[in-house]
Amino acid sequence: MNNTAQYDVVSIRNDFPILGKKIHGKPLVYLDNAASSQHPVQVINAVKEFYESGYSNIHRGVHQLSQDATRAYENARASVRGFIKADCVHEVVFTSGTTESINLVAQSYARPLLKIGDEILITHMEHHSNIVPWQIVCEQTGAVLKVVPISDAGELEMDRFAELMNERTKLVSVVHVSNALGTVNPVKKIVNMAHAQGIPVLVDGAQAIPHIPLDVQELDCDFYAFSGHKIYGPTGIGVLYGKEKLLNAMPPYQGGGDMILSVSFEGTTYNALPYKFEAGTPNIAGAIGLGAAIEYVQKIGLGAIAAHEHGLLEYATSELKRIDGLRIIGEAEQKAGLVSFVLDCVHPHDIGTMLDAEGVAIRTGHHCAQPVMERFKVPATARASFGMYNTFGEIDVLSEAIRKTIGMFS
Ligand code: 7TS
């Protein structure tokens, strides 16, 4: 057993009501944070209070409730700005999540620019959300999708990355932390390499946002995408950060209310940033919940959370490696809070079912990263992913449940 000094995991756990739940009569051990994390009362209450006493549509009514709701929504945007250290609030576009953020860039930034033979550069460890939008835009434009390979350890082959960037490359889109391997990619280095050739970079931060302190200005990425539900916030809300200059030059992604200044049949003028990209009534409660989640994370401190999770990762890695017949998929030097593994004698789905019977929630499958499965020649993996509230004791429960599973199947 190990412990991170001065990190009060017990009091953090007390803020998350669901962690007191029993599953099949056993205490819930929630290790599926990479799919979606749980919510502290601070987030639940912020959403509840909004619906109970502050609810209205935004940006339109002169009445008090509408003005209050607008203020709360815009305060959430300001919280996001501070959290990711964007230069200004209008560089923070609310979307429904990482997936929509990437599709927005594919359709609004890349599509008008791409010509036959141009290239989009991604990597072999992307989530399907950072593959398929590029395949679609390549089909629409005649551009070509290029893929940076990964090593057996699950790291990007950086020499190949450099070789694959050329004058045809119009955008690099790369995951910050792999959801299937846990690899933390050297995104700063990638941004520098790409910018040296004048190529903009989108970073898929879905898995990085709850684990790694972010400064988009320091990173100098052109776009950064993430989802609220992976950082203790609600589903259906996410963020696209974009540099003002790029966002300003992009056409709207969708048309509708709120994204216009005036509409007539002769022509329509679009609204300023970020509203140009927020057509229709947005997920107001979701944004407010995300704002509360960010405040909560900031109160604990992302640095402290990262250190705690790193301790969990190291402990889990060493404990799981002691289990005969268990193979970890993804052994990069730089990893963030998750372990993907396979067992010699048990299919990942059976591992998931057996662990569930012990109250342990993990994800099994291809994790929407089928090219990663194909690269490592496995049909699927079992994945334990950690959040700020997980404990070293829970890793012991996980290890014990895996041993029991092996015992049943052998
Ligand atoms: N990119 C990465 C790296 C992800 O891990 C995910 C979701 C997404 C994009 C898409 O995020 P969404 O919020 O728009 O759906 N990853 C996972 C996962 O690993 N298990 O369930 C969802």
Coordinates of C-alpha atoms and ligand atoms in Angstrom, one line a residue:
M1 CA 0.0 0.0 0.0
N2 CA 1.1 3.5 -0.7
N3 CA -0.3 6.9 0.0
T4 CA 0.0 10.4 -1.3
A5 CA 0.8 12.9 1.4
Q6 CA -1.7 15.6 2.3
Y7 CA -4.3 14.5 -0.2
D8 CA -7.5 14.0 1.6
V9 CA -9.1 11.3 -0.6
V10 CA -11.6 10.4 2.2
S11 CA -13.1 13.9 2.2
I12 CA -13.1 14.0 -1.6
R13 CA -15.0 10.7 -1.7
N14 CA -17.6 12.1 0.6
D15 CA -18.4 14.7 -2.0
F16 CA -19.4 12.0 -4.5
P17 CA -22.7 10.4 -3.4
I18 CA -22.5 7.6 -5.9
L19 CA -19.3 6.2 -4.4
G20 CA -21.3 5.0 -1.4
K21 CA -23.4 2.8 -3.6
K22 CA -23.3 -1.0 -3.5
I23 CA -23.1 -3.1 -6.7
H24 CA -24.2 -6.7 -6.3
G25 CA -23.9 -6.2 -2.6
K26 CA -20.3 -5.1 -2.8
P27 CA -18.9 -1.5 -2.4
L28 CA -18.7 0.2 -5.8
V29 CA -15.1 0.4 -7.1
Y30 CA -15.5 2.8 -9.9
L31 CA -12.5 2.4 -12.3
D32 CA -14.2 3.6 -15.5
N33 CA -13.3 7.2 -15.3
A34 CA -11.8 7.4 -18.8
A35 CA -15.3 6.6 -20.2
S36 CA -17.0 9.1 -17.9
S37 CA -16.2 10.4 -14.4
Q38 CA -18.7 10.7 -11.5
H39 CA -20.0 14.0 -10.0
P40 CA -19.5 15.7 -6.7
V41 CA -22.5 17.3 -4.9
Q42 CA -21.1 20.7 -5.9
V43 CA -21.8 19.9 -9.5
I44 CA -25.1 18.1 -8.9
N45 CA -26.3 21.1 -6.7
A46 CA -25.3 23.7 -9.3
V47 CA -27.4 22.0 -11.9
K48 CA -30.3 21.3 -9.5
E49 CA -30.3 24.9 -8.2
F50 CA -30.3 26.2 -11.8
Y51 CA -33.3 24.2 -12.7
E52 CA -35.0 24.9 -9.3
S53 CA -34.5 28.6 -9.1
G54 CA -32.5 30.1 -11.9
Y55 CA -33.8 28.5 -15.1
S56 CA -34.5 30.4 -18.3
N57 CA -33.2 30.6 -21.8
I58 CA -30.2 32.9 -22.3
H59 CA -29.1 35.7 -24.5
R60 CA -32.6 36.8 -25.4
G61 CA -34.9 37.8 -22.6
V62 CA -34.8 41.2 -20.8
H63 CA -36.5 39.6 -17.8
Q64 CA -34.5 38.9 -14.7
L65 CA -34.3 35.1 -14.9
S66 CA -33.0 35.3 -18.5
Q67 CA -30.4 37.8 -17.5
D68 CA -29.3 35.7 -14.4
A69 CA -29.1 32.5 -16.6
T70 CA -27.1 34.4 -19.2
R71 CA -24.7 35.6 -16.5
A72 CA -24.3 32.0 -15.1
Y73 CA -23.6 30.6 -18.5
E74 CA -21.1 33.2 -19.3
N75 CA -19.5 32.8 -15.8
A76 CA -19.0 29.2 -16.7
R77 CA -17.2 30.2 -19.9
A78 CA -15.0 32.5 -17.8
S79 CA -14.2 29.6 -15.5
V80 CA -13.1 27.5 -18.5
R81 CA -11.0 30.3 -19.8
G82 CA -9.2 30.6 -16.6
F83 CA -8.8 26.9 -16.2
I84 CA -7.2 26.4 -19.7
K85 CA -5.5 29.8 -19.6
A86 CA -7.0 31.0 -22.9
D87 CA -6.2 34.6 -23.7
C88 CA -9.9 35.7 -23.8
V89 CA -13.4 34.2 -23.3
H90 CA -14.4 34.4 -26.9
E91 CA -11.8 31.7 -27.7
V92 CA -13.9 29.3 -25.6
V93 CA -16.7 27.8 -27.7
F94 CA -19.2 25.6 -25.9
T95 CA -20.0 22.4 -27.9
S96 CA -21.7 19.1 -26.9
G97 CA -18.3 17.5 -26.3
T98 CA -14.9 16.5 -27.8
T99 CA -16.6 14.8 -30.7
E100 CA -18.5 17.9 -31.8
S101 CA -15.5 20.1 -31.2
I102 CA -13.4 18.0 -33.6
N103 CA -16.2 17.8 -36.2
L104 CA -16.5 21.6 -36.0
V105 CA -12.8 22.1 -36.9
A106 CA -13.0 19.4 -39.6
Q107 CA -16.0 21.1 -41.3
S108 CA -15.5 24.7 -40.6
Y109 CA -11.7 25.0 -40.6
A110 CA -10.4 22.2 -42.8
R111 CA -13.2 21.7 -45.4
P112 CA -13.0 25.1 -47.0
L113 CA -9.2 25.0 -47.1
L114 CA -8.5 21.5 -48.3
K115 CA -7.7 20.7 -51.9
I116 CA -7.1 17.4 -53.7
G117 CA -3.8 15.9 -52.5
D118 CA -3.6 18.0 -49.3
E119 CA -2.9 16.0 -46.2
I120 CA -4.3 15.8 -42.7
L121 CA -1.9 14.1 -40.2
I122 CA -3.2 12.1 -37.3
T123 CA -1.7 9.2 -35.3
H124 CA -2.4 5.5 -34.9
M125 CA -3.5 6.0 -31.3
E126 CA -6.5 8.2 -32.0
H127 CA -10.0 7.7 -30.7
H128 CA -12.5 7.2 -33.5
S129 CA -13.6 10.8 -32.9
N130 CA -10.3 12.0 -34.1
I131 CA -10.2 9.7 -37.1
V132 CA -13.7 9.6 -38.7
P133 CA -14.3 13.4 -38.9
W134 CA -11.0 13.6 -40.9
Q135 CA -12.0 10.6 -43.1
I136 CA -15.3 12.4 -43.9
V137 CA -13.6 15.7 -44.8
C138 CA -11.0 13.9 -46.9
E139 CA -13.9 12.2 -48.8
Q140 CA -15.5 15.6 -49.3
T141 CA -12.4 17.3 -50.6
G142 CA -10.0 14.7 -52.1
A143 CA -7.5 15.3 -49.3
V144 CA -5.5 12.4 -47.9
L145 CA -5.3 11.1 -44.3
K146 CA -1.8 10.3 -43.1
V147 CA -1.1 8.3 -39.9
V148 CA 1.9 8.5 -37.6
P149 CA 2.8 4.9 -36.4
I150 CA 3.3 3.9 -32.8
S151 CA 5.9 1.7 -31.1
D152 CA 5.4 -1.5 -29.3
A153 CA 5.5 0.4 -26.0
G154 CA 2.7 2.6 -27.3
E155 CA 4.6 5.7 -28.0
L156 CA 4.5 7.9 -31.1
E157 CA 7.3 7.3 -33.5
M158 CA 8.5 10.9 -33.5
D159 CA 11.0 10.5 -36.4
R160 CA 8.1 9.3 -38.6
F161 CA 6.0 12.2 -37.3
A162 CA 8.6 14.7 -38.5
E163 CA 9.0 12.9 -41.9
L164 CA 5.2 12.9 -42.4
M165 CA 4.9 16.6 -42.1
N166 CA 5.4 18.4 -45.4
E167 CA 4.1 21.2 -47.5
R168 CA 0.9 19.3 -48.3
T169 CA 0.1 18.9 -44.5
K170 CA -2.8 21.3 -43.7
L171 CA -3.4 20.2 -40.1
V172 CA -2.0 17.9 -37.5
S173 CA -4.6 16.5 -35.1
V174 CA -3.2 14.5 -32.2
V175 CA -4.5 13.1 -28.9
H176 CA -2.9 14.5 -25.8
V177 CA -3.5 11.3 -23.7
S178 CA -4.5 8.0 -25.3
N179 CA -7.7 6.5 -24.0
A180 CA -6.7 3.0 -24.9
L181 CA -3.0 3.1 -23.9
G182 CA -2.7 5.9 -21.3
T183 CA 0.3 7.4 -23.3
V184 CA 0.9 11.1 -22.7
N185 CA 2.1 12.5 -26.0
P186 CA 4.7 15.2 -26.3
V187 CA 2.2 17.7 -27.6
K188 CA 4.4 20.7 -27.0
K189 CA 7.1 19.2 -29.1
I190 CA 4.6 18.3 -31.8
V191 CA 3.2 21.8 -31.9
N192 CA 6.7 23.2 -32.2
M193 CA 7.6 20.8 -35.0
A194 CA 4.3 21.6 -36.9
H195 CA 4.6 25.4 -36.4
A196 CA 8.1 25.4 -37.8
Q197 CA 6.4 24.3 -41.0
G198 CA 3.5 26.6 -40.6
I199 CA 1.1 23.8 -39.9
P200 CA -1.7 24.3 -37.3
V201 CA -2.3 21.7 -34.6
L202 CA -5.5 20.5 -32.9
V203 CA -5.1 18.6 -29.6
D204 CA -7.7 16.1 -28.5
G205 CA -7.7 16.7 -24.8
A206 CA -10.6 14.4 -23.8
Q207 CA -8.4 12.3 -21.6
A208 CA -5.9 14.9 -20.6
I209 CA -8.2 17.5 -19.2
P210 CA -8.9 15.9 -15.8
H211 CA -5.3 14.8 -15.3
I212 CA -2.8 17.4 -16.7
P213 CA -2.8 21.1 -16.0
L214 CA -3.2 23.0 -19.2
D215 CA -2.0 26.4 -20.5
V216 CA -3.2 26.7 -24.1
Q217 CA -1.1 29.8 -24.6
E218 CA 2.1 28.1 -23.4
L219 CA 1.3 25.0 -25.4
D220 CA 0.5 27.3 -28.4
C221 CA -1.8 24.8 -29.9
D222 CA -4.3 26.2 -32.4
F223 CA -7.3 24.2 -31.2
Y224 CA -7.9 22.1 -28.1
A225 CA -11.0 19.9 -27.6
F226 CA -12.4 18.4 -24.5
S227 CA -15.7 17.1 -22.9
G228 CA -17.3 18.1 -19.6
H229 CA -18.2 14.6 -18.5
K230 CA -14.6 13.4 -18.2
I231 CA -13.8 16.1 -15.7
Y232 CA -16.6 15.5 -13.2
G233 CA -19.0 17.7 -15.2
P234 CA -22.3 16.8 -17.0
T235 CA -22.6 15.0 -20.3
G236 CA -23.6 16.9 -23.5
I237 CA -21.3 19.8 -22.8
G238 CA -17.7 20.3 -24.0
V239 CA -15.3 22.9 -25.3
L240 CA -13.5 23.9 -28.4
Y241 CA -10.7 26.3 -27.7
G242 CA -9.4 28.0 -30.8
K243 CA -7.1 30.9 -31.4
E244 CA -9.1 34.0 -32.1
K245 CA -7.5 34.7 -35.4
L246 CA -8.4 31.2 -36.7
L247 CA -11.9 31.1 -35.3
N248 CA -12.7 34.5 -36.7
A249 CA -11.7 33.4 -40.2
M250 CA -13.8 30.3 -40.0
P251 CA -17.4 30.1 -41.4
P252 CA -20.2 29.0 -39.0
Y253 CA -20.5 25.3 -38.4
Q254 CA -24.3 25.3 -38.0
G255 CA -26.9 28.0 -38.7
G256 CA -29.7 29.0 -36.4
G257 CA -30.7 31.3 -33.5
D258 CA -28.0 33.1 -31.5
M259 CA -25.3 32.7 -34.1
I260 CA -26.5 35.7 -36.2
L261 CA -26.6 39.5 -35.8
S262 CA -29.3 40.0 -38.4
V263 CA -31.2 37.8 -40.8
S264 CA -33.0 38.8 -44.0
F265 CA -33.7 37.0 -47.2
E266 CA -31.1 39.2 -48.9
G267 CA -28.4 38.1 -46.6
T268 CA -27.5 37.3 -43.0
T269 CA -24.7 38.7 -40.8
Y270 CA -23.1 36.3 -38.3
N271 CA -22.6 37.0 -34.7
A272 CA -19.2 37.6 -33.1
L273 CA -17.1 34.9 -31.4
P274 CA -17.9 32.6 -29.7
Y275 CA -21.6 32.9 -30.5
K276 CA -21.0 32.4 -34.2
F277 CA -20.4 28.7 -33.4
E278 CA -23.1 28.3 -30.8
A279 CA -26.3 28.0 -32.9
G280 CA -29.5 27.3 -31.1
T281 CA -30.3 27.0 -27.4
P282 CA -27.2 25.6 -25.9
N283 CA -26.8 23.2 -23.0
I284 CA -27.1 25.9 -20.4
A285 CA -27.3 23.6 -17.4
G286 CA -24.5 21.6 -18.7
A287 CA -22.3 24.6 -19.0
I288 CA -23.2 25.7 -15.5
G289 CA -22.4 22.2 -14.2
L290 CA -19.1 22.2 -16.1
G291 CA -18.2 25.6 -14.5
A292 CA -18.9 24.0 -11.0
A293 CA -16.8 21.0 -11.9
I294 CA -13.9 23.2 -12.9
E295 CA -14.2 25.2 -9.7
Y296 CA -14.2 21.9 -7.7
V297 CA -11.1 20.6 -9.5
Q298 CA -9.3 23.9 -9.0
K299 CA -10.2 23.8 -5.3
I300 CA -8.5 20.4 -4.9
G301 CA -5.7 21.4 -7.3
L302 CA -5.1 19.6 -10.6
G303 CA -1.4 19.2 -9.6
A304 CA -2.4 17.4 -6.4
I305 CA -4.9 15.3 -8.3
A306 CA -2.3 14.4 -10.9
A307 CA 0.2 13.4 -8.2
H308 CA -2.4 11.2 -6.5
E309 CA -3.4 9.5 -9.8
H310 CA 0.2 9.0 -10.7
G311 CA 0.7 7.1 -7.4
L312 CA -2.4 5.0 -8.2
L313 CA -1.0 4.3 -11.7
E314 CA 2.4 3.2 -10.4
Y315 CA 0.8 1.0 -7.7
A316 CA -1.7 -0.6 -10.1
T317 CA 1.0 -1.2 -12.7
S318 CA 3.3 -3.0 -10.3
E319 CA 0.4 -5.0 -8.7
L320 CA -1.0 -6.1 -12.1
K321 CA 2.4 -7.0 -13.4
R322 CA 2.7 -9.5 -10.5
I323 CA -0.3 -11.4 -11.9
D324 CA 0.6 -14.4 -14.1
G325 CA -0.9 -14.4 -17.5
L326 CA -1.7 -10.6 -17.4
R327 CA -0.2 -8.4 -20.1
I328 CA -0.4 -4.6 -20.0
I329 CA -1.1 -3.0 -23.4
G330 CA 0.6 0.4 -23.4
E331 CA 3.9 0.8 -21.5
A332 CA 4.9 4.3 -22.5
E333 CA 7.3 6.1 -20.3
Q334 CA 4.8 8.9 -19.8
K335 CA 1.4 7.7 -18.9
A336 CA -1.7 9.1 -17.2
G337 CA -4.1 7.3 -14.9
L338 CA -5.2 4.2 -16.8
V339 CA -4.0 0.6 -17.3
S340 CA -5.2 -1.5 -20.3
F341 CA -4.6 -5.2 -20.0
V342 CA -5.4 -8.6 -21.4
L343 CA -5.4 -12.0 -19.8
D344 CA -4.1 -15.2 -21.5
C345 CA -7.1 -17.3 -20.6
V346 CA -10.1 -14.9 -20.3
H347 CA -11.7 -12.7 -23.0
P348 CA -11.9 -9.0 -21.8
H349 CA -15.7 -9.1 -21.8
D350 CA -15.6 -12.0 -19.4
I351 CA -13.1 -10.1 -17.2
G352 CA -15.6 -7.1 -17.2
T353 CA -18.5 -9.3 -16.2
M354 CA -16.5 -11.1 -13.5
L355 CA -15.2 -7.9 -12.1
D356 CA -18.7 -6.3 -12.1
A357 CA -19.8 -9.2 -9.8
E358 CA -17.2 -8.0 -7.3
G359 CA -18.4 -4.4 -7.6
V360 CA -15.5 -3.3 -9.8
A361 CA -16.5 -1.2 -12.8
I362 CA -14.0 -1.2 -15.6
R363 CA -14.4 -0.8 -19.4
T364 CA -13.8 -3.6 -21.8
G365 CA -13.8 -3.6 -25.6
H366 CA -12.0 -1.6 -28.2
H367 CA -12.5 1.7 -26.5
C368 CA -13.4 3.4 -29.8
A369 CA -9.8 2.9 -30.8
Q370 CA -9.9 -0.1 -33.1
P371 CA -6.7 0.8 -34.9
V372 CA -4.9 0.5 -31.5
M373 CA -6.4 -2.9 -31.0
E374 CA -5.3 -3.9 -34.5
R375 CA -1.8 -2.5 -33.8
F376 CA -1.4 -4.7 -30.7
K377 CA -3.1 -7.7 -32.3
V378 CA -5.8 -7.9 -29.6
P379 CA -9.6 -8.0 -30.1
A380 CA -10.2 -5.8 -27.1
T381 CA -8.6 -4.9 -23.7
A382 CA -9.8 -4.5 -20.2
R383 CA -9.2 -1.0 -18.9
A384 CA -9.0 0.3 -15.4
S385 CA -8.9 4.1 -15.3
F386 CA -8.5 6.3 -12.3
G387 CA -10.0 9.5 -11.0
M388 CA -9.3 11.8 -8.1
Y389 CA -11.4 9.8 -5.7
N390 CA -9.8 6.3 -6.3
T391 CA -7.8 4.7 -3.5
F392 CA -4.9 2.3 -3.2
G393 CA -7.3 -0.1 -1.4
E394 CA -9.5 -0.1 -4.5
I395 CA -6.5 -1.2 -6.6
D396 CA -6.1 -4.1 -4.2
V397 CA -9.8 -5.0 -4.8
L398 CA -9.1 -4.9 -8.5
S399 CA -6.1 -7.1 -8.3
E400 CA -7.9 -9.6 -6.1
A401 CA -10.9 -9.7 -8.5
I402 CA -8.6 -10.3 -11.4
R403 CA -6.9 -13.2 -9.6
K404 CA -10.3 -14.6 -8.7
T405 CA -11.4 -14.4 -12.4
I406 CA -8.3 -16.2 -13.5
G407 CA -8.9 -18.9 -10.9
M408 CA -12.5 -19.4 -12.2
F409 CA -11.4 -19.7 -15.8
S410 CA -8.3 -21.8 -15.5
Ligands
7TS1 N1 -11.1 11.5 -27.7 C1 -10.7 10.7 -26.7 C2 -9.2 10.6 -26.5 C3 -11.6 10.0 -25.9 O1 -11.1 9.2 -25.0 C4 -12.9 10.2 -26.1 C5 -14.0 9.4 -25.4 C6 -13.4 11.1 -27.1 C7 -12.4 11.7 -27.9 C8 -14.8 11.4 -27.4 O2 -15.3 12.1 -26.3 P1 -16.9 12.4 -26.3 O3 -17.1 13.0 -25.0 O4 -17.2 13.4 -27.4 O5 -17.6 11.1 -26.5 N2 -13.5 8.2 -24.8 C9 -14.2 7.2 -24.3 C10 -13.6 6.1 -23.7 O6 -12.4 5.9 -23.6 N3 -14.6 5.3 -23.2 O7 -15.8 5.9 -23.4 C11 -15.5 7.1 -24.1

